[in-house]
Short mmCIF file of C-alpha atoms in Angstrom, two decimals:
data_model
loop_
_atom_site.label_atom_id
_atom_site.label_comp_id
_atom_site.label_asym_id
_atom_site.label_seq_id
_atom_site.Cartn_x
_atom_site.Cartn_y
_atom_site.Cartn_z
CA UNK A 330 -14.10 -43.43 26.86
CA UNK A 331 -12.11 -46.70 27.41
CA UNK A 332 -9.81 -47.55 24.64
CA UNK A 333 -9.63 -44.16 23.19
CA UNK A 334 -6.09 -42.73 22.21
CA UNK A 335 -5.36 -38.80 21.38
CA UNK A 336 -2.55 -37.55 20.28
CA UNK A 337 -1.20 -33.35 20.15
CA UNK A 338 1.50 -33.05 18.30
CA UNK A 339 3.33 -29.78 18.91
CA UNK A 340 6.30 -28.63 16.22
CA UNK A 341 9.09 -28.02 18.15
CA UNK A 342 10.11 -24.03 18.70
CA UNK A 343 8.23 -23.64 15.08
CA UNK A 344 9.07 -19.77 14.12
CA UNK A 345 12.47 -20.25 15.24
CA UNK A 346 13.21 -24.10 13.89
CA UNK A 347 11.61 -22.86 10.38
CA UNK A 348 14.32 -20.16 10.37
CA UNK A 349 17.21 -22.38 11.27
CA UNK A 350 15.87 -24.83 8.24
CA UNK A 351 15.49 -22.07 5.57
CA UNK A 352 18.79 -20.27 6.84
CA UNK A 353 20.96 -23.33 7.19
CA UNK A 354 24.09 -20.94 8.61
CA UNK A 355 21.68 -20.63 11.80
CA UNK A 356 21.57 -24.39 12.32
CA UNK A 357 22.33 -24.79 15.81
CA UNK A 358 22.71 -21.26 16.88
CA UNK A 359 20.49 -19.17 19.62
CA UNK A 360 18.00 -17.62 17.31
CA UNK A 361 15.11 -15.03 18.09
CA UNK A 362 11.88 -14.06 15.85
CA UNK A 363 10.51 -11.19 17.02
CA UNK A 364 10.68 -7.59 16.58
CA UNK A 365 13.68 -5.20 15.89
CA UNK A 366 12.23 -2.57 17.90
CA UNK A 367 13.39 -0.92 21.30
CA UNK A 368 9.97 -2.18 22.63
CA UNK A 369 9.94 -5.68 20.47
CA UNK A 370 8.61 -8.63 22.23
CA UNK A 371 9.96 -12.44 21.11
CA UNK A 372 7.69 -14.15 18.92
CA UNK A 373 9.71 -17.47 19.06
CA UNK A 374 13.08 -18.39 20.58
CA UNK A 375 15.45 -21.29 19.41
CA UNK A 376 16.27 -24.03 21.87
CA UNK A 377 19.80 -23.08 21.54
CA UNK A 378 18.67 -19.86 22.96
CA UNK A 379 16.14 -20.61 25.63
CA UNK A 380 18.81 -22.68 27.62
CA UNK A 381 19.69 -19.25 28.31
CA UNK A 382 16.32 -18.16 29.98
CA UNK A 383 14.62 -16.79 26.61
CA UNK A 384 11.09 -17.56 25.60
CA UNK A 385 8.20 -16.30 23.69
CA UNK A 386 6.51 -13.21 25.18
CA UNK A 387 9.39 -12.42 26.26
CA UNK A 388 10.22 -8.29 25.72
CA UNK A 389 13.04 -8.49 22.92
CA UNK A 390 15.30 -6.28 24.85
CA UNK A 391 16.23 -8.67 28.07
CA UNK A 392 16.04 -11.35 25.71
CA UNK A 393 19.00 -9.99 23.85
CA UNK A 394 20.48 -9.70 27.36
CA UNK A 395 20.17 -12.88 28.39
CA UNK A 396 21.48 -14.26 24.89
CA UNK A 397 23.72 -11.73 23.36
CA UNK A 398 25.01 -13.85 20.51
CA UNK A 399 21.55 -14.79 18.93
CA UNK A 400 20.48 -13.95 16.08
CA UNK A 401 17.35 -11.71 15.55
CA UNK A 402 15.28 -11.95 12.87
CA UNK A 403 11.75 -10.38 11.89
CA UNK A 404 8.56 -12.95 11.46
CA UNK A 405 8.50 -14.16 7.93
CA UNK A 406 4.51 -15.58 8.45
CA UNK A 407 3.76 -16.46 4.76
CA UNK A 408 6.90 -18.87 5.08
CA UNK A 409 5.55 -20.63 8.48
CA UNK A 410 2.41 -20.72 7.34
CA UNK A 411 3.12 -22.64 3.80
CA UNK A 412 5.17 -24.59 6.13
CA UNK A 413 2.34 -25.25 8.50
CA UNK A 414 0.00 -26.51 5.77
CA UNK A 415 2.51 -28.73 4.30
CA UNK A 416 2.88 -30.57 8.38
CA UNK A 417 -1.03 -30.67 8.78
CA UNK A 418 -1.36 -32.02 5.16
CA UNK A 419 0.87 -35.00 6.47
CA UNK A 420 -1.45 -35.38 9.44
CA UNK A 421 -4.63 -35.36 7.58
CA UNK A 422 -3.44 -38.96 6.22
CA UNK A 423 -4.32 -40.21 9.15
CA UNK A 424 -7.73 -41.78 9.57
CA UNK A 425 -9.55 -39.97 12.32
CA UNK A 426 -10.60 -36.82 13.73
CA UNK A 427 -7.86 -33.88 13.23
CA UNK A 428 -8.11 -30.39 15.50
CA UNK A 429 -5.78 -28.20 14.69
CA UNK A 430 -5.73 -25.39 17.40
CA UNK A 431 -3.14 -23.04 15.98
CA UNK A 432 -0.17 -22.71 13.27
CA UNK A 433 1.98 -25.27 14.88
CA UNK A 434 0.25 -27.72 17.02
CA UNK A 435 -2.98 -30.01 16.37
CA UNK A 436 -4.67 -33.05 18.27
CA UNK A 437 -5.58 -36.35 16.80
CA UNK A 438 -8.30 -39.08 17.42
CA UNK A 439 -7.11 -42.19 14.76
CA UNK A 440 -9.71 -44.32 14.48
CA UNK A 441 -6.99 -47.10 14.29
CA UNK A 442 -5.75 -46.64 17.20
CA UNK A 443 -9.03 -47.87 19.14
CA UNK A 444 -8.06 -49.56 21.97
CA UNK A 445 -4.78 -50.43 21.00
CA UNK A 446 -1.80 -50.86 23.54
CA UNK A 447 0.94 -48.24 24.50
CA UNK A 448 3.23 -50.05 22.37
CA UNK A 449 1.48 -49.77 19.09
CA UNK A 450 0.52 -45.92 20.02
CA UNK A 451 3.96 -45.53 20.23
CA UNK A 452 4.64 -46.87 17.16
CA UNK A 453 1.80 -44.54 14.97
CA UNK A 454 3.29 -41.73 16.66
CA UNK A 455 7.31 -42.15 15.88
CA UNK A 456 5.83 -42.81 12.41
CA UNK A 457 3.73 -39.51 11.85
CA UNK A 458 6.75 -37.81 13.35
CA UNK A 459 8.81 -39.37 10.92
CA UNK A 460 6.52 -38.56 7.69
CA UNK A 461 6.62 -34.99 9.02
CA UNK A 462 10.13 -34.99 9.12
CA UNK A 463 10.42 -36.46 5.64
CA UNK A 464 8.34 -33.84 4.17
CA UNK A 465 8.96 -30.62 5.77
CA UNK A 466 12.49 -31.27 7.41
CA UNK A 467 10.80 -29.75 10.87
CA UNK A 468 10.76 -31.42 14.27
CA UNK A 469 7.54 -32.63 16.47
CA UNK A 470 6.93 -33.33 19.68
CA UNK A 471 3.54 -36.02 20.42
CA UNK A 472 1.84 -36.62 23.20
CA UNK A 473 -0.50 -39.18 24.33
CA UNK A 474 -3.53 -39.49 26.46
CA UNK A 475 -7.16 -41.02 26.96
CA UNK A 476 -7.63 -37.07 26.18
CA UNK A 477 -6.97 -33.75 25.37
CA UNK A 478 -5.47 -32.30 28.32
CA UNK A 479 -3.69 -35.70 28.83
CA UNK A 480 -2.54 -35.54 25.27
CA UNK A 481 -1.12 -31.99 25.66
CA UNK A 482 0.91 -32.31 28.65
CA UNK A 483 2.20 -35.43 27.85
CA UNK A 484 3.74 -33.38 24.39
CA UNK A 485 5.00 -30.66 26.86
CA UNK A 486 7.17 -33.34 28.63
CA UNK A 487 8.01 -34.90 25.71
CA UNK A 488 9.86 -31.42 24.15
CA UNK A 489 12.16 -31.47 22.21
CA UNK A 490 11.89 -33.93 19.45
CA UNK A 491 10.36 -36.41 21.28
CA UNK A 492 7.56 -38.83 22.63
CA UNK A 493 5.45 -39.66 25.34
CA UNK A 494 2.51 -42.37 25.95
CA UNK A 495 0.35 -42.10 29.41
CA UNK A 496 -0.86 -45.58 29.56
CA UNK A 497 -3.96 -45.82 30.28
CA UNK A 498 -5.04 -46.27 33.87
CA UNK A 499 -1.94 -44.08 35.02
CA UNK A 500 -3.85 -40.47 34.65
CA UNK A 501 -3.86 -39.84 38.38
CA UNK A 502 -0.56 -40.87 38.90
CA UNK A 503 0.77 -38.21 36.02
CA UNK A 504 -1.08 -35.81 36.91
CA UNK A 505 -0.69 -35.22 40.40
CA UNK A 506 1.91 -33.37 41.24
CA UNK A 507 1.99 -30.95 38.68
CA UNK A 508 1.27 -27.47 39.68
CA UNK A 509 -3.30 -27.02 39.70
CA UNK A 510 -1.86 -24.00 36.52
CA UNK A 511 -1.77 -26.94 34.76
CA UNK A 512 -5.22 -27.88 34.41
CA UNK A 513 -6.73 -26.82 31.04
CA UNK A 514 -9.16 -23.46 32.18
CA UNK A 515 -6.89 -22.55 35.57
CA UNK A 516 -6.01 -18.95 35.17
CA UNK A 517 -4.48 -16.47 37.39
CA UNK A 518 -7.59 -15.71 39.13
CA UNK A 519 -8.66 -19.40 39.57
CA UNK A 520 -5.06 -20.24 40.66
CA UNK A 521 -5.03 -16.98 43.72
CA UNK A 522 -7.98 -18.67 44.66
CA UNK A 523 -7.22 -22.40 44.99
CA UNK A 524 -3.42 -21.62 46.40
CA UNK A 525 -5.42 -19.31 49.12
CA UNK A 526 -6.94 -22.40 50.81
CA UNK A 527 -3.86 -24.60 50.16
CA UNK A 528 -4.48 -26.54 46.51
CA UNK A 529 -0.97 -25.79 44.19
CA UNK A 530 -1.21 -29.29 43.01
CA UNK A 531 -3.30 -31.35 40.55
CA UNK A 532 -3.42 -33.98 43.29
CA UNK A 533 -4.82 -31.49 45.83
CA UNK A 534 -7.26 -30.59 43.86
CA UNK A 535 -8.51 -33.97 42.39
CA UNK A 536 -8.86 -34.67 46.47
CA UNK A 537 -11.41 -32.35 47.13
CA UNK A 538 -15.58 -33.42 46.82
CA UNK A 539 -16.55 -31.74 43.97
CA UNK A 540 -19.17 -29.30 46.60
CA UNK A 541 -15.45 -27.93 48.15
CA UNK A 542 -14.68 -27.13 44.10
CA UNK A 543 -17.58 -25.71 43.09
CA UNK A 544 -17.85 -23.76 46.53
CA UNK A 545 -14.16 -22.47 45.42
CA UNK A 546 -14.07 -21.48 42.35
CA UNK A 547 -17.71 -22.22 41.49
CA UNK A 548 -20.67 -24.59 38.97
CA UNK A 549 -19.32 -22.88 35.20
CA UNK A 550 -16.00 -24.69 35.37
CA UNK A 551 -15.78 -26.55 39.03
CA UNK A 552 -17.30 -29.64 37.73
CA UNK A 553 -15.41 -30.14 34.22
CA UNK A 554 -11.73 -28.87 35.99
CA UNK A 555 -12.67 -31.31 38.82
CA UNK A 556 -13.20 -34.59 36.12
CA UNK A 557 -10.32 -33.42 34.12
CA UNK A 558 -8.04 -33.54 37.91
CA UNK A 559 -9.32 -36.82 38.22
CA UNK A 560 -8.02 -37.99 34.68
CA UNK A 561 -11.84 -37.86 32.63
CA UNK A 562 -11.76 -35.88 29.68
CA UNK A 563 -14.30 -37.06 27.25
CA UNK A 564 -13.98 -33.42 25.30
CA UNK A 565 -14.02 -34.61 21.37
CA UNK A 566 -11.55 -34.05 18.95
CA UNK A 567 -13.16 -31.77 16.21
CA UNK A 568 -12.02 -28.77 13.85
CA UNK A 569 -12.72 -25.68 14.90
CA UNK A 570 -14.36 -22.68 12.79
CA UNK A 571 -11.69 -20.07 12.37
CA UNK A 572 -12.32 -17.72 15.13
CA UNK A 573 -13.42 -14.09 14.31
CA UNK A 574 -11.44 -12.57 17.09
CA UNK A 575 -8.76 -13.39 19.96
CA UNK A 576 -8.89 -11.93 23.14
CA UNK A 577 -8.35 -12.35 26.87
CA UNK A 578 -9.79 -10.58 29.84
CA UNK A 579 -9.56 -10.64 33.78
CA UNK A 580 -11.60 -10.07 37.02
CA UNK A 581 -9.09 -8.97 39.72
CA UNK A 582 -9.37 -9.90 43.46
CA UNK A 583 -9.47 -5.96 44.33
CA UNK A 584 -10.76 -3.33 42.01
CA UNK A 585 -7.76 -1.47 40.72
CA UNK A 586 -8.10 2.70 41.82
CA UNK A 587 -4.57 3.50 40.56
CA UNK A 588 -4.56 4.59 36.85
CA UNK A 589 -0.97 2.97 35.64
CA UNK A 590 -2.16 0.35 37.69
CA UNK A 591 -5.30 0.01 34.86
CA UNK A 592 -2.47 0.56 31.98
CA UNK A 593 0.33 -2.42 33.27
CA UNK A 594 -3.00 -4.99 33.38
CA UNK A 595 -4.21 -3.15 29.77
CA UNK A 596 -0.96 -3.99 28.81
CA UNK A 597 -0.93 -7.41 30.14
CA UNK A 598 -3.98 -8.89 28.51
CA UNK A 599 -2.95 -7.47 25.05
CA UNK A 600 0.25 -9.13 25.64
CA UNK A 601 -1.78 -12.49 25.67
CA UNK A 602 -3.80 -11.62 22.86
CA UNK A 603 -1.30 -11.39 20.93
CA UNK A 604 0.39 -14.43 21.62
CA UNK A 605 -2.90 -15.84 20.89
CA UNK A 606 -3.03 -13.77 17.72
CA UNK A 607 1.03 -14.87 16.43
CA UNK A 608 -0.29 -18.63 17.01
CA UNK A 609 -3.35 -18.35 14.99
CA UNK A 610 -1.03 -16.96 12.21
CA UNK A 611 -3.05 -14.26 11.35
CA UNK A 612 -3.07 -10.51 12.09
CA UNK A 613 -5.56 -7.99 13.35
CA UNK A 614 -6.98 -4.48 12.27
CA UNK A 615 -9.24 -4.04 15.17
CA UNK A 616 -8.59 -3.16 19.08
CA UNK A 617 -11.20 -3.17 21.73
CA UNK A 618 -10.74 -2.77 25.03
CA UNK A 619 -13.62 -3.69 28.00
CA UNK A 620 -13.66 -2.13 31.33
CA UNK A 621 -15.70 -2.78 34.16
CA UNK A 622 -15.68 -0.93 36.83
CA UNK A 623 -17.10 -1.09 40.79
CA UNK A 624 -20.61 -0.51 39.73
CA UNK A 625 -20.51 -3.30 37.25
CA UNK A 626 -21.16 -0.95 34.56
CA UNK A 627 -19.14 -1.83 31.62
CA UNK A 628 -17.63 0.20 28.64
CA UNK A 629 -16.10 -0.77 25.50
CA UNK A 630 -14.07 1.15 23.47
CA UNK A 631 -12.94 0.00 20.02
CA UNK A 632 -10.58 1.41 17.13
CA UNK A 633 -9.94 0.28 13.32
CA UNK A 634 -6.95 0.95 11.28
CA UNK A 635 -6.38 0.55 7.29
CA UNK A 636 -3.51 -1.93 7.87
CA UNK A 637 -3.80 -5.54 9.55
CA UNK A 638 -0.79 -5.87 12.22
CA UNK A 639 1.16 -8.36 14.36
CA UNK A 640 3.44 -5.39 16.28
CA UNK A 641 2.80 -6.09 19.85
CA UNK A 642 3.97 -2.47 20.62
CA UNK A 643 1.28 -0.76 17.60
CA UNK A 644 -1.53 -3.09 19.44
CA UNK A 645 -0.45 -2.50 23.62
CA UNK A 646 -0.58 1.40 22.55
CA UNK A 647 -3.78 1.04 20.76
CA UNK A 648 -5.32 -0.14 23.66
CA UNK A 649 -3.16 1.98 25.49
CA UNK A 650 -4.90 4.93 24.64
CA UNK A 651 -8.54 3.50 24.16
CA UNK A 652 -8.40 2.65 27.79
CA UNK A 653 -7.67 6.51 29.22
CA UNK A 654 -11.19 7.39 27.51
CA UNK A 655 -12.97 4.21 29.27
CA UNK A 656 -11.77 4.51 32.90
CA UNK A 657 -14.90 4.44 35.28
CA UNK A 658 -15.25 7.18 38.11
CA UNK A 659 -15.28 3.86 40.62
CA UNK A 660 -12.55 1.31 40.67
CA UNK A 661 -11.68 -1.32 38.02
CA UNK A 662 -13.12 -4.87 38.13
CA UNK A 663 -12.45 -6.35 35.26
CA UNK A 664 -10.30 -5.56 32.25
CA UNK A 665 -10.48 -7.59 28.59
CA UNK A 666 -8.83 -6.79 24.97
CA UNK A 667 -9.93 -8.31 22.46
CA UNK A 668 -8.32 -8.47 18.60
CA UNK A 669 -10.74 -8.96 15.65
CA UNK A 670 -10.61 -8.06 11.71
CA UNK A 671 -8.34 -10.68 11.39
CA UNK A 672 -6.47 -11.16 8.15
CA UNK A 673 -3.74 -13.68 7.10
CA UNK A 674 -2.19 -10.37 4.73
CA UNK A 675 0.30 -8.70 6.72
CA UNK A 676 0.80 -5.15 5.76
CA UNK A 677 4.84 -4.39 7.81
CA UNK A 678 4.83 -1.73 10.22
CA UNK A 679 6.75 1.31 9.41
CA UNK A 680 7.33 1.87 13.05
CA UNK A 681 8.29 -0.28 16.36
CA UNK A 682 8.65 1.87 18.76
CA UNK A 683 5.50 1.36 20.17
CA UNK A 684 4.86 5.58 20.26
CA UNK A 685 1.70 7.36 19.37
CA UNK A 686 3.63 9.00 16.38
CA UNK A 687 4.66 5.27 15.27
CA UNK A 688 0.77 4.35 15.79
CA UNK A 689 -0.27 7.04 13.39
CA UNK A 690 2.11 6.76 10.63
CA UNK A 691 1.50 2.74 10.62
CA UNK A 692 -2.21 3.69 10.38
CA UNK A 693 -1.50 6.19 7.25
CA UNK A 694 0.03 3.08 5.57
CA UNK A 695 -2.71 1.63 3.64
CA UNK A 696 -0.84 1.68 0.37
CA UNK A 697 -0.76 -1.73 -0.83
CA UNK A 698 2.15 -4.06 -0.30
CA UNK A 699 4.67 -4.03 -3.24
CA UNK A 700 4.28 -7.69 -4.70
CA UNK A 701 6.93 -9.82 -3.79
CA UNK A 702 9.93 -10.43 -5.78
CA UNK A 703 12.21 -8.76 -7.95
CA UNK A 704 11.71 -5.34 -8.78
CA UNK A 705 13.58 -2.91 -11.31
CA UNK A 706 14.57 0.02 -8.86
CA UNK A 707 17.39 0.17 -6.78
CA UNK A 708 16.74 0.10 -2.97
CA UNK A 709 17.77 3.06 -0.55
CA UNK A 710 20.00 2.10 1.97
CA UNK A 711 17.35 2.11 5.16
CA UNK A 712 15.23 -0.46 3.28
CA UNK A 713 17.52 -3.44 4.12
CA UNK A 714 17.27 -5.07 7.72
CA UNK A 715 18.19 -8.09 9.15
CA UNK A 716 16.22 -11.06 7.64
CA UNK A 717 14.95 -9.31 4.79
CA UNK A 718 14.94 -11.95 1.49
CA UNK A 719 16.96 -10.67 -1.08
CA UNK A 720 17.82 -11.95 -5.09
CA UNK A 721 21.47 -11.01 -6.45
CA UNK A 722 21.39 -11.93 -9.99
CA UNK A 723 24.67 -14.05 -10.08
CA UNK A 724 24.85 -15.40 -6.50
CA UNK A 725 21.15 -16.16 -6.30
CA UNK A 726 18.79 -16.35 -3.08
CA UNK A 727 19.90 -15.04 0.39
CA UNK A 728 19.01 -13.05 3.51
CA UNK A 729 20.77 -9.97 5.38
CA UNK A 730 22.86 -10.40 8.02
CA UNK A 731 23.20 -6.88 8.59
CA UNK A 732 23.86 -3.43 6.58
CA UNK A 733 25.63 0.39 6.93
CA UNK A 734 27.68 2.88 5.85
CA UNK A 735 26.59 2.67 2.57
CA UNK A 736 27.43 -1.40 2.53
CA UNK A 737 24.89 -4.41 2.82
CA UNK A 738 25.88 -7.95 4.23
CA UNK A 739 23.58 -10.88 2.34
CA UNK A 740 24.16 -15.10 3.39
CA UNK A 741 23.30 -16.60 0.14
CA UNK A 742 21.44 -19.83 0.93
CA UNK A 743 18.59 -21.55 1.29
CA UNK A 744 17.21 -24.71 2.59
CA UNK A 745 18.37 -27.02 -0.14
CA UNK A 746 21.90 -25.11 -1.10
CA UNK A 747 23.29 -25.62 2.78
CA UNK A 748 25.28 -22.99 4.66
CA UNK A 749 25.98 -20.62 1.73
CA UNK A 750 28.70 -17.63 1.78
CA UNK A 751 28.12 -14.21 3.19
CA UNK A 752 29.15 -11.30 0.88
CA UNK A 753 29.33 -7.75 1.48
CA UNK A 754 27.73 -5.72 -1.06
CA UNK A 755 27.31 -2.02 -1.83
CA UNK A 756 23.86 -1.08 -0.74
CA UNK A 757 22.56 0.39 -4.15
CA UNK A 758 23.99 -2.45 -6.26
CA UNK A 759 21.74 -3.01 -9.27
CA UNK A 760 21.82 -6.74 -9.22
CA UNK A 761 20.41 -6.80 -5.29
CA UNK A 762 16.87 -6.70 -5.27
CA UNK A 763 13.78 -7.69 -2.86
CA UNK A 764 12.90 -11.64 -2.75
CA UNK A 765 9.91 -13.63 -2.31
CA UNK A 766 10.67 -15.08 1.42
CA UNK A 767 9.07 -18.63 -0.11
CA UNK A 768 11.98 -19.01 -2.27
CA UNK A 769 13.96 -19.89 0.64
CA UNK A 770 12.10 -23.08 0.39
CA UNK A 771 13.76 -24.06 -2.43
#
């Protein structure tokens, strides 16, 4: 549509910049969210710490490898998500159509911006950034586009903390020589196929008749992937229902015969589930795992526990074991696990070891949470970990930095006191006691 502007704003390394704004001490410092586990994966990595190589998805361990200064702290999801509201509330100002497509990153249509120039898109978008600064202290990162796609990868190039217009007329020229992954619906299968007859760019691709696409990769998605390599994307901008599960699945080039085989690409798709799962800010109680095999006949297997969950490790074993009582006689075609009973309550695992005997015991836990904030006993010396909130009745709010022997380090700060002092404490002092993680707002 000619003289239509979208925009995706993306907050900048969100878990991770949230934690360096509510933890002031960890301004500027390599910092990882993620799991303390042996088999942990990285939720969200610092900027400070993926200059050395460290991302999301990453597994925890080589992570700590490649940056062993960083800090490593557990998720603390009611805290990003109060966070998250208070960004999208800012964006909801603006008059238009608002999509937001996970915790930390949205597209907008403003209805103002109707044909405007480059300049004055510029403009609205160093101003929302600004108003999101103002309010939540956090960082975005704004792309864009006559469209979605456009919209998002301009935001991509624009990271961190920064902004990027694609005039309008200048789609093609963008677009081209990025790698054909980069077209919104390319996955691993559609990319095998298209690098097999010699298309690994967007420019390659937008050169072929759409028959040659179709022919390739064929009619569900060959026409819409070959309009969006051409610079068309006339997708709307809408909100979305909350979606009732998460999932991912693959067909592979050659059935797979080889049972670990089976578990690595189990493994693989609940990895990206999950990451689809941390984004929507939600966790799941529900596994199910779909296997096809030669034949085409397909089982699914499916298991429930008490507890909602965001361990990667609890969920990969989950399916782990559903798949050894789905595997087909024949080879495997196609593989999918899918995440559903999603909650935004939490319920911490017990266990992150990823184990069968972890899986169980975090299944047993249905107790209900203890409510948070201060409570009268004292708390045994294994309860405190790294990042948990804590309240000390004369220094006030803070966060461990670490604990043993009998001895517990807290930082006492939050956002608005600045870097605050650590203090080593004994473990069962009386006046140390569980926090609400939101008062680190404050």
């Amino acid at each position: 549509m000619a003289g239509r502007w979208v925009l995706h704003l993306d907050l900048d390394a969100f878990f991770a910049s949230v934690e360096q704004l509510t933890r002031p001490t960890l301004a500027g410092r390599a910092v990882l969210v993620g799991g303390l586990g042996p088999r942990s994966v990285v939720a969200g990595a610092s900027y400070q710490a993926r200059v050395h190589g460290a991302h999301s998805a990453m597994p925890m361990s080589r992570a700590r490898r490649l940056v062993p200064a960083a800090v490593v702290l557990p998720p603390r999801l009611a805290v990003y998500r109060v966070l998250s509201e208070r960004v999208f509330d800012v964006v909801r100002r603006i008059d238009g159509a608002m999509e937001q497509i996970s915790i930390d990153e949205a597209f907008v249509e403003p209805s103002g911006l109707f044909g405007a120039g480059p300049d004055e898109v510029l403009e609205s978008a160093e101003r929302l950034r600004a108003d999101i600064r103002a309010s939540t202290g956090l960082t975005a990162s704004v792309g864009a586009g006559s469209g979605k796609q456009l919209a998002k990868i301009a935001s991509t190039m624009a990271k961190p903390d920064g902004i990027k217009v694609v005039p309008q007329g200048t789609e093609k020229d963008l677009l081209a020589p990025l790698p054909v992954r980069k077209l919104w619906g390319v996955g691993p299968v559609a990319e095998t196929t298209l690098r097999r007859a010699g298309v690994d760019t967007i420019g390659k691709f937008a050169a072929l008749t759409l028959p040659e696409v179709t022919a390739l990769i064929g009619n569900a998605i060959g026409t819409e992937l070959h309009g969006l390599a051409q610079g068309v994307d006339h997708r709307p901008v809408a909100q979305r229902g909350e979606a009732k599960q998460v999932s991912a699945e693959t067909t592979f080039d050659a059935d797979l015969s080889d049972v670990e085989a089976v578990r690595r690409a189990v493994a693989e798709m609940a990895a990206h589930a999950h990451r689809r799962l941390v984004a929507s800010g939600r966790a799941a109680r529900t596994v199910t795992v779909k296997i096809r095999g030669a034949d085409f006949a397909t089982k699914s297997r499916s298991a429930t526990t008490p507890t909602a969950s965001t361990n990667l490790a609890t969920l990969a074993a989950t399916a782990r074991r559903l798949t050894d009582g789905a595997l087909p006689d024949s080879g495997v075609r196609l593989i999918g696990v899918s995440l559903s009973g999603l909650t935004d309550f939490v319920q911490p695992p017990l266990f992150e070891d990823g184990t069968e005997e972890a899986d169980e015991a975090n299944a047993r836990s249905a107790e209900p949470a203890e409510p948070p904030g201060p409570v009268d006993h004292q708390v045994p010396e294994r309860a405190w970990r790294a990042g948990d909130d804590v309240r000390h009745t004369e220094h006030g709010h803070g966060w461990v930095q670490g604990s043993g022997h009998g001895r517990v380090t807290v930082r006492f700060e939050t956002r608005n006191t600045g870097p605050g002092q650590a203090r080593t404490l004994a473990v069962d002092d009386p006046a140390l006691t569980r926090a609400d993680p939101l008062a680190s707002l404050d």
